[in-house]
Each structure stands twice: as structure tokens, then as C-alpha cells.
XYZ file of C-alpha atoms in Angstrom:
53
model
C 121.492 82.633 91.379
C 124.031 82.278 94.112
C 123.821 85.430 96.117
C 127.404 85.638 96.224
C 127.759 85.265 92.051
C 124.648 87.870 91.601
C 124.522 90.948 89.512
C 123.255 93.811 90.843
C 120.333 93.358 88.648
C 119.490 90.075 90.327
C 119.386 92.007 93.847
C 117.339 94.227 92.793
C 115.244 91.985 90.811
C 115.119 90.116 94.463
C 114.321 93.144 96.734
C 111.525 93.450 94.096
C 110.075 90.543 94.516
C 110.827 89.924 98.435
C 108.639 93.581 98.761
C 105.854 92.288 96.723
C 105.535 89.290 98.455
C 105.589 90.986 102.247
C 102.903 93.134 100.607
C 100.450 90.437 99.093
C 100.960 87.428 101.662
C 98.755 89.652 104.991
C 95.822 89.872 104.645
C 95.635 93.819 105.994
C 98.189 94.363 103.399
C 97.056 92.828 100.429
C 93.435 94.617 101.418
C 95.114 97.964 101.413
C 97.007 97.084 98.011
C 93.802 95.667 96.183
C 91.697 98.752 97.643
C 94.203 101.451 96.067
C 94.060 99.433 92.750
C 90.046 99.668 92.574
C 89.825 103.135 93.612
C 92.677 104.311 90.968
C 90.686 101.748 88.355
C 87.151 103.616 89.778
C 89.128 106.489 88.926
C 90.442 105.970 86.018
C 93.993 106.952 87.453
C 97.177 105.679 87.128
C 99.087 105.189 90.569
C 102.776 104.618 90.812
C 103.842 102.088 93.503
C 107.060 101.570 94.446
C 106.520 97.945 93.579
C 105.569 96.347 90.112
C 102.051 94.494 89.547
């Protein structure tokens, strides 16, 4: 939507999504990212990021 007819839901929703992306799209990034995941999977821990998978 329109950012100027948005919810607040939509912003956030849009933040979310904006912070995932920054995250995933470099490649130093996305290795950090993928190398927490294995080592909490290795683990068999549950990590909370501040971003959704």
C-alpha cells in the first residue's frame, strides 16, 4: 500500500522485510546469518533474531 494510506502494521510489516533483505542480499551477511542457523540447528538451540525466517 500507499505509504501515506498505511497502517502501522504495514510499516512494520515493511521494516521487517526491508531488514531481512539488507541481511540476506551480502554475501558477508547472509554467511553470518546461515552460520548462526547451523550452529543453533548443530545445537539443537533455538535462537531469537530480531528478524523472522
Amino acid at each position: 500500500s500507499h505509504p501515506d494510506t498505511a497502517n502501522k502494521q504495514d510499516h512494520a510489516d515493511f521494516v521487517k522485510i526491508s531488514e531481512a533483505y539488507n541481511v540476506l542480499s551480502k554475501d558477508r551477511t547472509r554467511s553470518a546469518y546461515d552460520a548462526e542457523r547451523m550452529e543453533a540447528t548443530v545445537r539443537n538451540i533455538h535462537v531469537r533474531y530480531p528478524y523472522e525466517v
